[in-house]
Amino acid sequence: MATAVADATAGAPAPEAPIEAFTVTLIIRRFDPDVDDEPRWQDFDVQMFATDRILDALHKIKWEQDGSLTFRRSCAHGICGSDAMRINGRNRLACKTLIKDLDITKPIYVEAIKGLPLEKDLIVDMEPFFASYREVQPFLQSATEPPKDKERVQSVADRARFDDTTKCILCAACTSSCPVFWTDGQYFGPAAIVNAHRFIFDSRDEAASTRLDILNDKEGVWRCRTTFNCTDACPRGIQVTQAIAEVKQAIMRGKP
Amino acid sequence: MAINTAGTMTPKRPAGTLYRGREGMWSWVLHRITGVAIFFFLLVHILDTSMVRISPEAYNAVISTYQNPIMGLGETALVAAIVYHAFNGIRIILIDLWSKGAKYQRVMFWVVIGLWVVTMLGFAPRHLINVFSHVGGA
């Protein structure tokens, strides 16, 4: 790869077919709390390549057309979890949604995630989401000391038990795709349960029963109606509904 | 909806788009609608059945008002709702209690729809022939 790039810059550039660009229409749900009483839809036409992402389209709009467009993004590579938004009616990360995977003969609808207070354009107040996350005590708790100068040992099988739920990036795509969460925002939400699952099923942790008690609440796991929106929305491919079902079963058993 | 310069439709309503969930979400929507409908049926059903405590004649009078094609179609809809709610209820129990339930939820949804179709094919013609053969007489 490196030599190919070096050759291309050193030698005469070979005549290449120009990469085809498309005009893509994005209809974005805008909201400026200083001006608007309610959100409004605004459309933008941008030239995009098939390999571009929705995040690139948002950048192009912000940098070239309307600097007031407001959205969060940090790493832009699907790890930080900043840019979860509703793209064509489904929660996705803007940085992981390629133009080629969408039907660009129709406009692409982009709006903020649902169920959390809208602050501006594509930005919502994430505090209620993080409050639920903190409530499930998402940290290792153990009363026993680890072996002297050693880490706490765990078998491969014990580690694999909760591997799926370690992948969460707290983007809120799952929680804000949940119809139960939309109704009043009181439900803990899939993300908090996923992060509780990560410690409940960790053989090194000793506070599983505390977390099971917390989730055995009327706003806990029993509000899950198995719509599987969270599993479909998760950009990390976590089997969220499966994890919630495992927590339900653990509560019924009284132990992980 | 208004047509803008780009020739695309811009929704006027400030509400967001409808969330485009998949089978799981729509199975839940149907489960909720059929559940509420069955609840209202049961309410009426308990009321009309309790008429027998007042007098058998009052009970018969109420039940005889049901003997018409509109109620016959309503009964078909009621059975359709109950059959879906019952089969999907089993699917939800399996999702919660069977370790592979979540994995096969989509397949199970289509099994529910299949069983619903088979049950209704067995029930609806038999029932509707019964209902409409009494129209105008008996």
mmCIF file of C-alpha atoms in Angstrom:
data_model
loop_
_atom_site.group_PDB
_atom_site.id
_atom_site.type_symbol
_atom_site.label_atom_id
_atom_site.label_comp_id
_atom_site.label_asym_id
_atom_site.label_seq_id
_atom_site.Cartn_x
_atom_site.Cartn_y
_atom_site.Cartn_z
ATOM 1 C CA MET A 1 0.000 0.000 0.000
ATOM 2 C CA ALA A 2 2.670 2.492 1.046
ATOM 3 C CA THR A 3 4.698 1.941 -2.132
ATOM 4 C CA ALA A 4 1.624 2.294 -4.309
ATOM 5 C CA VAL A 5 0.913 5.690 -2.773
ATOM 6 C CA ALA A 6 4.557 6.744 -3.137
ATOM 7 C CA ASP A 7 4.597 5.727 -6.812
ATOM 8 C CA ALA A 8 1.443 7.629 -7.546
ATOM 9 C CA THR A 9 2.789 10.841 -6.087
ATOM 10 C CA ALA A 10 6.270 10.425 -7.588
ATOM 11 C CA GLY A 11 5.395 9.307 -11.100
ATOM 12 C CA ALA A 12 2.872 10.732 -13.533
ATOM 13 C CA PRO A 13 -0.619 10.161 -12.126
ATOM 14 C CA ALA A 14 -2.446 7.525 -14.118
ATOM 15 C CA PRO A 15 -5.689 8.748 -15.675
ATOM 16 C CA GLU A 16 -8.360 7.573 -13.312
ATOM 17 C CA ALA A 17 -12.091 7.508 -13.727
ATOM 18 C CA PRO A 18 -13.490 10.259 -11.513
ATOM 19 C CA ILE A 19 -15.278 8.883 -8.494
ATOM 20 C CA GLU A 20 -18.964 9.460 -8.898
ATOM 21 C CA ALA A 21 -20.541 11.966 -6.541
ATOM 22 C CA PHE A 22 -24.257 12.108 -5.776
ATOM 23 C CA THR A 23 -26.481 14.918 -4.682
ATOM 24 C CA VAL A 24 -28.008 13.777 -1.438
ATOM 25 C CA THR A 25 -30.874 15.585 0.242
ATOM 26 C CA LEU A 26 -30.845 15.574 4.009
ATOM 27 C CA ILE A 27 -33.882 16.736 5.927
ATOM 28 C CA ILE A 28 -32.731 17.650 9.394
ATOM 29 C CA ARG A 29 -34.946 18.332 12.377
ATOM 30 C CA ARG A 30 -33.670 21.672 13.669
ATOM 31 C CA PHE A 31 -34.388 23.293 16.992
ATOM 32 C CA ASP A 32 -32.866 26.497 18.327
ATOM 33 C CA PRO A 33 -34.248 27.136 21.828
ATOM 34 C CA ASP A 34 -33.553 30.895 21.459
ATOM 35 C CA VAL A 35 -35.682 31.257 18.321
ATOM 36 C CA ASP A 36 -37.978 28.267 17.842
ATOM 37 C CA ASP A 37 -41.022 27.324 19.857
ATOM 38 C CA GLU A 38 -41.008 23.852 18.380
ATOM 39 C CA PRO A 39 -38.599 21.906 16.208
ATOM 40 C CA ARG A 40 -38.775 22.420 12.437
ATOM 41 C CA TRP A 41 -37.530 20.447 9.455
ATOM 42 C CA GLN A 42 -34.931 21.969 7.135
ATOM 43 C CA ASP A 43 -33.482 20.392 4.009
ATOM 44 C CA PHE A 44 -29.949 20.582 2.656
ATOM 45 C CA ASP A 45 -28.487 19.318 -0.636
ATOM 46 C CA VAL A 46 -24.924 18.048 -0.396
ATOM 47 C CA GLN A 47 -22.549 16.377 -2.863
ATOM 48 C CA MET A 48 -21.522 13.057 -1.380
ATOM 49 C CA PHE A 49 -19.577 9.963 -2.371
ATOM 50 C CA ALA A 50 -20.967 6.476 -1.793
ATOM 51 C CA THR A 51 -18.260 5.816 0.782
ATOM 52 C CA ASP A 52 -19.065 8.949 2.800
ATOM 53 C CA ARG A 53 -20.935 8.741 6.046
ATOM 54 C CA ILE A 54 -23.862 10.738 7.379
ATOM 55 C CA LEU A 55 -21.366 12.416 9.704
ATOM 56 C CA ASP A 56 -19.457 13.686 6.632
ATOM 57 C CA ALA A 57 -22.693 15.114 5.249
ATOM 58 C CA LEU A 58 -23.354 16.904 8.552
ATOM 59 C CA HIS A 59 -19.790 18.275 8.526
ATOM 60 C CA LYS A 60 -20.228 19.507 4.964
ATOM 61 C CA ILE A 61 -23.449 21.272 5.879
ATOM 62 C CA LYS A 62 -21.916 22.825 8.985
ATOM 63 C CA TRP A 63 -18.696 23.892 7.283
ATOM 64 C CA GLU A 64 -20.063 25.021 3.912
ATOM 65 C CA GLN A 65 -23.760 25.843 4.220
ATOM 66 C CA ASP A 66 -25.006 26.558 7.715
ATOM 67 C CA GLY A 67 -22.548 26.963 10.570
ATOM 68 C CA SER A 68 -25.357 26.966 13.109
ATOM 69 C CA LEU A 69 -26.123 23.254 12.635
ATOM 70 C CA THR A 70 -25.373 21.694 15.998
ATOM 71 C CA PHE A 71 -24.452 18.085 16.715
ATOM 72 C CA ARG A 72 -22.068 16.090 18.896
ATOM 73 C CA ARG A 73 -19.196 14.047 17.569
ATOM 74 C CA SER A 74 -15.856 13.211 19.043
ATOM 75 C CA CYS A 75 -13.839 10.321 17.653
ATOM 76 C CA ALA A 76 -15.913 9.916 14.466
ATOM 77 C CA HIS A 77 -14.995 6.220 14.400
ATOM 78 C CA GLY A 78 -17.779 4.519 16.303
ATOM 79 C CA ILE A 79 -16.081 4.287 19.682
ATOM 80 C CA CYS A 80 -16.878 7.447 21.639
ATOM 81 C CA GLY A 81 -20.657 7.120 21.281
ATOM 82 C CA SER A 82 -21.249 10.866 20.799
ATOM 83 C CA ASP A 83 -23.195 10.939 17.558
ATOM 84 C CA ALA A 84 -26.154 8.628 18.022
ATOM 85 C CA MET A 85 -29.101 10.065 16.097
ATOM 86 C CA ARG A 86 -32.251 8.938 14.338
ATOM 87 C CA ILE A 87 -31.424 8.382 10.649
ATOM 88 C CA ASN A 88 -34.410 7.522 8.467
ATOM 89 C CA GLY A 89 -36.400 6.628 11.567
ATOM 90 C CA ARG A 90 -33.807 4.319 13.135
ATOM 91 C CA ASN A 91 -31.215 5.030 15.792
ATOM 92 C CA ARG A 92 -27.754 4.873 14.288
ATOM 93 C CA LEU A 93 -24.294 6.374 14.796
ATOM 94 C CA ALA A 94 -23.814 9.059 12.116
ATOM 95 C CA CYS A 95 -20.149 8.025 11.853
ATOM 96 C CA LYS A 96 -21.039 4.401 11.055
ATOM 97 C CA THR A 97 -23.854 4.987 8.565
ATOM 98 C CA LEU A 98 -22.584 4.961 4.988
ATOM 99 C CA ILE A 99 -24.369 6.829 2.193
ATOM 100 C CA LYS A 100 -24.228 3.683 0.047
ATOM 101 C CA ASP A 101 -26.330 1.790 2.583
ATOM 102 C CA LEU A 102 -29.174 4.302 2.336
ATOM 103 C CA ASP A 103 -31.681 4.900 -0.453
ATOM 104 C CA ILE A 104 -30.462 8.276 -1.734
ATOM 105 C CA THR A 105 -33.217 8.584 -4.345
ATOM 106 C CA LYS A 106 -35.266 9.761 -1.372
ATOM 107 C CA PRO A 107 -34.265 12.407 1.158
ATOM 108 C CA ILE A 108 -32.547 11.191 4.303
ATOM 109 C CA TYR A 109 -34.249 12.204 7.521
ATOM 110 C CA VAL A 110 -31.942 13.039 10.413
ATOM 111 C CA GLU A 111 -33.200 13.953 13.860
ATOM 112 C CA ALA A 112 -32.158 13.779 17.491
ATOM 113 C CA ILE A 113 -32.673 10.603 19.501
ATOM 114 C CA LYS A 114 -36.065 10.359 21.146
ATOM 115 C CA GLY A 115 -37.099 10.318 24.797
ATOM 116 C CA LEU A 116 -34.383 12.601 26.177
ATOM 117 C CA PRO A 117 -34.857 16.395 26.502
ATOM 118 C CA LEU A 118 -33.991 18.148 23.235
ATOM 119 C CA GLU A 119 -31.440 20.913 23.752
ATOM 120 C CA LYS A 120 -30.538 22.098 20.256
ATOM 121 C CA ASP A 121 -30.758 20.562 16.761
ATOM 122 C CA LEU A 122 -29.331 17.034 17.150
ATOM 123 C CA ILE A 123 -28.199 17.434 20.760
ATOM 124 C CA VAL A 124 -30.177 16.048 23.683
ATOM 125 C CA ASP A 125 -29.592 16.258 27.421
ATOM 126 C CA MET A 126 -27.932 12.926 28.257
ATOM 127 C CA GLU A 127 -28.096 13.429 32.039
ATOM 128 C CA PRO A 128 -31.203 11.251 32.699
ATOM 129 C CA PHE A 129 -29.510 8.499 30.678
ATOM 130 C CA PHE A 130 -26.279 8.703 32.693
ATOM 131 C CA ALA A 131 -28.243 8.956 35.952
ATOM 132 C CA SER A 132 -29.810 5.532 35.247
ATOM 133 C CA TYR A 133 -26.370 4.212 34.343
ATOM 134 C CA ARG A 134 -24.876 5.392 37.651
ATOM 135 C CA GLU A 135 -27.777 3.876 39.611
ATOM 136 C CA VAL A 136 -26.877 0.294 38.644
ATOM 137 C CA GLN A 137 -23.390 0.702 40.212
ATOM 138 C CA PRO A 138 -21.378 -0.017 37.072
ATOM 139 C CA PHE A 139 -18.058 -0.742 38.766
ATOM 140 C CA LEU A 140 -16.369 -3.802 40.240
ATOM 141 C CA GLN A 141 -17.211 -4.374 43.901
ATOM 142 C CA SER A 142 -15.408 -6.976 45.933
ATOM 143 C CA ALA A 143 -14.879 -7.331 49.679
ATOM 144 C CA THR A 144 -12.043 -9.826 49.226
ATOM 145 C CA GLU A 145 -8.512 -8.659 48.559
ATOM 146 C CA PRO A 146 -6.918 -9.816 45.307
ATOM 147 C CA PRO A 147 -3.956 -12.237 45.689
ATOM 148 C CA LYS A 148 -0.886 -10.278 46.809
ATOM 149 C CA ASP A 149 0.773 -8.451 43.898
ATOM 150 C CA LYS A 150 -1.531 -10.272 41.489
ATOM 151 C CA GLU A 151 -4.651 -9.515 39.521
ATOM 152 C CA ARG A 152 -7.948 -11.242 40.256
ATOM 153 C CA VAL A 153 -7.835 -14.417 38.209
ATOM 154 C CA GLN A 154 -10.760 -15.331 36.003
ATOM 155 C CA SER A 155 -11.217 -18.333 33.744
ATOM 156 C CA VAL A 156 -11.779 -17.880 30.023
ATOM 157 C CA ALA A 157 -15.297 -19.266 30.391
ATOM 158 C CA ASP A 158 -16.113 -16.851 33.234
ATOM 159 C CA ARG A 159 -14.834 -13.936 31.178
ATOM 160 C CA ALA A 160 -16.843 -15.048 28.141
ATOM 161 C CA ARG A 161 -20.043 -15.073 30.221
ATOM 162 C CA PHE A 162 -20.364 -11.274 30.054
ATOM 163 C CA ASP A 163 -18.206 -10.528 27.000
ATOM 164 C CA ASP A 164 -21.086 -9.200 24.898
ATOM 165 C CA THR A 165 -22.073 -6.526 27.413
ATOM 166 C CA THR A 166 -18.519 -5.179 27.803
ATOM 167 C CA LYS A 167 -18.800 -3.656 24.341
ATOM 168 C CA CYS A 168 -21.209 -0.841 25.322
ATOM 169 C CA ILE A 169 -20.071 2.691 24.400
ATOM 170 C CA LEU A 170 -22.967 4.485 26.161
ATOM 171 C CA CYS A 171 -24.217 6.178 22.989
ATOM 172 C CA ALA A 172 -27.880 5.884 24.132
ATOM 173 C CA ALA A 173 -29.008 4.490 20.760
ATOM 174 C CA CYS A 174 -30.668 1.552 22.551
ATOM 175 C CA THR A 175 -32.327 3.415 25.417
ATOM 176 C CA SER A 176 -33.720 6.096 23.097
ATOM 177 C CA SER A 177 -35.098 3.460 20.687
ATOM 178 C CA CYS A 178 -37.214 1.880 23.426
ATOM 179 C CA PRO A 179 -40.974 2.627 23.293
ATOM 180 C CA VAL A 180 -41.208 2.025 27.043
ATOM 181 C CA PHE A 181 -38.504 4.631 27.693
ATOM 182 C CA TRP A 182 -40.297 7.149 25.442
ATOM 183 C CA THR A 183 -43.498 7.050 27.483
ATOM 184 C CA ASP A 184 -42.177 8.689 30.644
ATOM 185 C CA GLY A 185 -38.418 8.238 30.762
ATOM 186 C CA GLN A 186 -38.677 6.514 34.160
ATOM 187 C CA TYR A 187 -37.582 3.056 32.930
ATOM 188 C CA PHE A 188 -33.899 2.309 33.592
ATOM 189 C CA GLY A 189 -33.468 1.627 29.900
ATOM 190 C CA PRO A 190 -31.510 -1.034 27.998
ATOM 191 C CA ALA A 191 -28.091 0.642 28.377
ATOM 192 C CA ALA A 192 -28.221 0.704 32.190
ATOM 193 C CA ILE A 193 -29.337 -2.954 32.251
ATOM 194 C CA VAL A 194 -26.586 -3.951 29.814
ATOM 195 C CA ASN A 195 -23.988 -2.323 32.076
ATOM 196 C CA ALA A 196 -25.500 -3.962 35.147
ATOM 197 C CA HIS A 197 -25.360 -7.313 33.282
ATOM 198 C CA ARG A 198 -21.648 -6.734 32.666
ATOM 199 C CA PHE A 199 -20.985 -6.797 36.439
ATOM 200 C CA ILE A 200 -23.792 -9.107 37.599
ATOM 201 C CA PHE A 201 -22.284 -11.956 35.569
ATOM 202 C CA ASP A 202 -18.647 -11.087 36.389
ATOM 203 C CA SER A 203 -17.266 -13.876 38.613
ATOM 204 C CA ARG A 204 -14.932 -11.372 40.371
ATOM 205 C CA ASP A 205 -17.772 -9.079 41.431
ATOM 206 C CA GLU A 206 -19.628 -9.587 44.729
ATOM 207 C CA ALA A 207 -22.478 -7.068 44.476
ATOM 208 C CA ALA A 208 -24.666 -8.909 41.984
ATOM 209 C CA SER A 209 -27.531 -9.249 44.477
ATOM 210 C CA THR A 210 -27.499 -5.477 45.123
ATOM 211 C CA ARG A 211 -27.825 -4.787 41.406
ATOM 212 C CA LEU A 212 -30.497 -7.450 40.977
ATOM 213 C CA ASP A 213 -32.425 -5.733 43.780
ATOM 214 C CA ILE A 214 -32.078 -2.366 42.065
ATOM 215 C CA LEU A 215 -33.345 -3.798 38.767
ATOM 216 C CA ASN A 216 -36.172 -5.759 40.433
ATOM 217 C CA ASP A 217 -37.997 -2.429 40.610
ATOM 218 C CA LYS A 218 -41.232 -1.441 38.920
ATOM 219 C CA GLU A 219 -39.112 0.728 36.607
ATOM 220 C CA GLY A 220 -36.531 -2.048 36.289
ATOM 221 C CA VAL A 221 -36.164 -5.018 33.939
ATOM 222 C CA TRP A 222 -39.851 -5.938 34.176
ATOM 223 C CA ARG A 223 -40.771 -2.926 32.074
ATOM 224 C CA CYS A 224 -38.965 -4.480 29.107
ATOM 225 C CA ARG A 225 -41.602 -5.412 26.520
ATOM 226 C CA THR A 226 -39.133 -7.248 24.247
ATOM 227 C CA THR A 227 -39.640 -4.991 21.218
ATOM 228 C CA PHE A 228 -36.010 -5.675 20.169
ATOM 229 C CA ASN A 229 -35.596 -2.051 19.010
ATOM 230 C CA CYS A 230 -32.537 -1.817 21.267
ATOM 231 C CA THR A 231 -30.913 -4.908 19.760
ATOM 232 C CA ASP A 232 -31.511 -3.546 16.243
ATOM 233 C CA ALA A 233 -30.203 -0.094 17.169
ATOM 234 C CA CYS A 234 -26.996 -1.087 18.984
ATOM 235 C CA PRO A 235 -24.034 0.056 16.865
ATOM 236 C CA ARG A 236 -21.828 -2.460 18.691
ATOM 237 C CA GLY A 237 -24.075 -5.419 17.898
ATOM 238 C CA ILE A 238 -24.761 -6.205 21.559
ATOM 239 C CA GLN A 239 -27.662 -8.638 21.986
ATOM 240 C CA VAL A 240 -29.356 -6.194 24.326
ATOM 241 C CA THR A 241 -32.731 -7.906 24.708
ATOM 242 C CA GLN A 242 -30.951 -11.203 25.369
ATOM 243 C CA ALA A 243 -28.943 -9.515 28.144
ATOM 244 C CA ILE A 244 -32.124 -8.075 29.675
ATOM 245 C CA ALA A 245 -33.772 -11.534 29.539
ATOM 246 C CA GLU A 246 -30.738 -13.002 31.349
ATOM 247 C CA VAL A 247 -31.044 -10.382 34.090
ATOM 248 C CA LYS A 248 -34.788 -11.179 34.419
ATOM 249 C CA GLN A 249 -33.941 -14.858 34.845
ATOM 250 C CA ALA A 250 -31.210 -14.040 37.366
ATOM 251 C CA ILE A 251 -33.718 -12.052 39.439
ATOM 252 C CA MET A 252 -36.157 -15.000 39.374
ATOM 253 C CA ARG A 253 -33.365 -17.393 40.427
ATOM 254 C CA GLY A 254 -32.169 -14.892 43.039
ATOM 255 C CA LYS A 255 -28.580 -15.225 41.863
ATOM 256 C CA PRO A 256 -26.592 -14.714 38.601
ATOM 257 C CA MET B 1 -46.523 18.268 3.873
ATOM 258 C CA ALA B 2 -45.265 21.050 1.591
ATOM 259 C CA ILE B 3 -43.257 20.730 -1.594
ATOM 260 C CA ASN B 4 -40.071 22.759 -1.354
ATOM 261 C CA THR B 5 -37.634 23.933 -4.053
ATOM 262 C CA ALA B 6 -35.709 20.696 -4.026
ATOM 263 C CA GLY B 7 -38.903 18.914 -5.007
ATOM 264 C CA THR B 8 -38.870 16.885 -1.842
ATOM 265 C CA MET B 9 -41.592 16.670 0.736
ATOM 266 C CA THR B 10 -40.852 18.459 3.967
ATOM 267 C CA PRO B 11 -43.070 17.424 6.846
ATOM 268 C CA LYS B 12 -44.807 20.452 8.338
ATOM 269 C CA ARG B 13 -45.485 18.744 11.625
ATOM 270 C CA PRO B 14 -42.707 19.318 14.110
ATOM 271 C CA ALA B 15 -43.047 15.832 15.506
ATOM 272 C CA GLY B 16 -40.322 13.391 14.619
ATOM 273 C CA THR B 17 -40.614 10.566 12.132
ATOM 274 C CA LEU B 18 -42.279 7.341 13.168
ATOM 275 C CA TYR B 19 -39.643 5.024 14.623
ATOM 276 C CA ARG B 20 -39.008 2.301 12.078
ATOM 277 C CA GLY B 21 -38.728 -0.706 14.317
ATOM 278 C CA ARG B 22 -38.784 -4.229 12.970
ATOM 279 C CA GLU B 23 -40.886 -7.349 13.701
ATOM 280 C CA GLY B 24 -40.261 -7.095 17.433
ATOM 281 C CA MET B 25 -41.687 -3.581 17.706
ATOM 282 C CA TRP B 26 -44.729 -4.264 15.516
ATOM 283 C CA SER B 27 -45.473 -7.518 17.352
ATOM 284 C CA TRP B 28 -45.535 -5.460 20.562
ATOM 285 C CA VAL B 29 -47.806 -2.797 19.008
ATOM 286 C CA LEU B 30 -50.242 -5.513 17.857
ATOM 287 C CA HIS B 31 -50.021 -7.247 21.240
ATOM 288 C CA ARG B 32 -50.938 -3.996 23.008
ATOM 289 C CA ILE B 33 -53.824 -3.166 20.619
ATOM 290 C CA THR B 34 -55.298 -6.688 20.833
ATOM 291 C CA GLY B 35 -54.779 -6.684 24.609
ATOM 292 C CA VAL B 36 -56.730 -3.447 25.103
ATOM 293 C CA ALA B 37 -59.462 -4.653 22.711
ATOM 294 C CA ILE B 38 -59.803 -7.950 24.608
ATOM 295 C CA PHE B 39 -59.990 -6.028 27.886
ATOM 296 C CA PHE B 40 -62.990 -4.019 26.632
ATOM 297 C CA PHE B 41 -64.633 -7.213 25.369
ATOM 298 C CA LEU B 42 -64.201 -8.827 28.776
ATOM 299 C CA LEU B 43 -65.748 -5.779 30.433
ATOM 300 C CA VAL B 44 -68.880 -6.096 28.287
ATOM 301 C CA HIS B 45 -68.806 -9.880 28.581
ATOM 302 C CA ILE B 46 -68.825 -9.793 32.390
ATOM 303 C CA LEU B 47 -71.699 -7.286 32.303
ATOM 304 C CA ASP B 48 -73.865 -9.348 29.928
ATOM 305 C CA THR B 49 -73.102 -12.630 31.700
ATOM 306 C CA SER B 50 -74.009 -11.062 35.049
ATOM 307 C CA MET B 51 -77.481 -10.387 33.620
ATOM 308 C CA VAL B 52 -78.285 -14.042 34.316
ATOM 309 C CA ARG B 53 -78.186 -13.167 38.022
ATOM 310 C CA ILE B 54 -81.013 -10.665 37.452
ATOM 311 C CA SER B 55 -83.154 -13.008 35.408
ATOM 312 C CA PRO B 56 -82.649 -15.599 32.659
ATOM 313 C CA GLU B 57 -85.104 -13.617 30.485
ATOM 314 C CA ALA B 58 -82.986 -10.445 30.750
ATOM 315 C CA TYR B 59 -79.919 -12.506 29.861
ATOM 316 C CA ASN B 60 -81.624 -14.033 26.833
ATOM 317 C CA ALA B 61 -82.852 -10.599 25.718
ATOM 318 C CA VAL B 62 -79.308 -9.197 25.801
ATOM 319 C CA ILE B 63 -77.751 -12.208 24.077
ATOM 320 C CA SER B 64 -80.407 -12.197 21.332
ATOM 321 C CA THR B 65 -79.394 -8.625 20.380
ATOM 322 C CA TYR B 66 -75.983 -10.081 19.471
ATOM 323 C CA GLN B 67 -77.505 -12.357 16.807
ATOM 324 C CA ASN B 68 -76.823 -10.139 13.817
ATOM 325 C CA PRO B 69 -74.153 -9.996 11.094
ATOM 326 C CA ILE B 70 -72.375 -6.937 12.531
ATOM 327 C CA MET B 71 -71.811 -8.715 15.845
ATOM 328 C CA GLY B 72 -70.886 -11.817 13.829
ATOM 329 C CA LEU B 73 -68.088 -9.868 12.136
ATOM 330 C CA GLY B 74 -67.158 -8.453 15.537
ATOM 331 C CA GLU B 75 -66.843 -11.988 16.893
ATOM 332 C CA THR B 76 -64.498 -12.833 14.014
ATOM 333 C CA ALA B 77 -62.357 -9.808 14.902
ATOM 334 C CA LEU B 78 -62.461 -10.815 18.580
ATOM 335 C CA VAL B 79 -61.264 -14.345 17.832
ATOM 336 C CA ALA B 80 -58.575 -12.914 15.535
ATOM 337 C CA ALA B 81 -57.360 -10.647 18.352
ATOM 338 C CA ILE B 82 -57.421 -13.410 20.978
ATOM 339 C CA VAL B 83 -55.626 -15.915 18.742
ATOM 340 C CA TYR B 84 -52.848 -13.405 17.975
ATOM 341 C CA HIS B 85 -52.572 -12.356 21.625
ATOM 342 C CA ALA B 86 -52.404 -15.983 22.775
ATOM 343 C CA PHE B 87 -49.758 -17.146 20.297
ATOM 344 C CA ASN B 88 -47.667 -13.993 20.683
ATOM 345 C CA GLY B 89 -47.974 -14.338 24.441
ATOM 346 C CA ILE B 90 -46.334 -17.756 24.187
ATOM 347 C CA ARG B 91 -43.612 -16.153 22.039
ATOM 348 C CA ILE B 92 -42.975 -13.508 24.724
ATOM 349 C CA ILE B 93 -42.832 -16.163 27.462
ATOM 350 C CA LEU B 94 -40.272 -18.075 25.395
ATOM 351 C CA ILE B 95 -38.196 -14.903 24.843
ATOM 352 C CA ASP B 96 -38.095 -14.307 28.593
ATOM 353 C CA LEU B 97 -37.616 -17.871 29.799
ATOM 354 C CA TRP B 98 -36.003 -19.901 27.020
ATOM 355 C CA SER B 99 -32.261 -19.220 26.716
ATOM 356 C CA LYS B 100 -32.446 -19.141 22.910
ATOM 357 C CA GLY B 101 -35.721 -17.199 22.822
ATOM 358 C CA ALA B 102 -34.191 -13.817 22.017
ATOM 359 C CA LYS B 103 -32.129 -15.350 19.224
ATOM 360 C CA TYR B 104 -35.146 -16.871 17.501
ATOM 361 C CA GLN B 105 -37.658 -14.069 18.234
ATOM 362 C CA ARG B 106 -37.977 -13.073 14.576
ATOM 363 C CA VAL B 107 -38.592 -16.664 13.420
ATOM 364 C CA MET B 108 -41.056 -17.108 16.265
ATOM 365 C CA PHE B 109 -42.921 -13.963 15.169
ATOM 366 C CA TRP B 110 -43.479 -15.436 11.709
ATOM 367 C CA VAL B 111 -44.490 -18.765 13.291
ATOM 368 C CA VAL B 112 -47.069 -16.797 15.320
ATOM 369 C CA ILE B 113 -48.385 -15.174 12.124
ATOM 370 C CA GLY B 114 -48.461 -18.591 10.415
ATOM 371 C CA LEU B 115 -50.368 -20.220 13.281
ATOM 372 C CA TRP B 116 -52.732 -17.247 13.337
ATOM 373 C CA VAL B 117 -53.469 -17.631 9.619
ATOM 374 C CA VAL B 118 -54.062 -21.401 9.966
ATOM 375 C CA THR B 119 -56.348 -20.938 12.979
ATOM 376 C CA MET B 120 -58.323 -18.183 11.274
ATOM 377 C CA LEU B 121 -58.644 -20.241 8.071
ATOM 378 C CA GLY B 122 -60.202 -22.948 10.191
ATOM 379 C CA PHE B 123 -62.439 -20.624 12.181
ATOM 380 C CA ALA B 124 -63.529 -17.721 9.961
ATOM 381 C CA PRO B 125 -65.313 -19.583 7.084
ATOM 382 C CA ARG B 126 -67.149 -21.919 9.478
ATOM 383 C CA HIS B 127 -68.205 -19.022 11.699
ATOM 384 C CA LEU B 128 -69.170 -16.596 8.936
ATOM 385 C CA ILE B 129 -71.264 -19.218 7.104
ATOM 386 C CA ASN B 130 -73.045 -19.781 10.395
ATOM 387 C CA VAL B 131 -73.584 -16.045 10.921
ATOM 388 C CA PHE B 132 -74.795 -15.212 7.428
ATOM 389 C CA SER B 133 -76.980 -18.311 6.961
ATOM 390 C CA HIS B 134 -79.141 -16.874 9.761
ATOM 391 C CA VAL B 135 -79.483 -13.452 8.119
ATOM 392 C CA GLY B 136 -83.139 -12.625 7.481
ATOM 393 C CA GLY B 137 -84.396 -15.710 9.313
ATOM 394 C CA ALA B 138 -84.157 -17.740 12.525
#
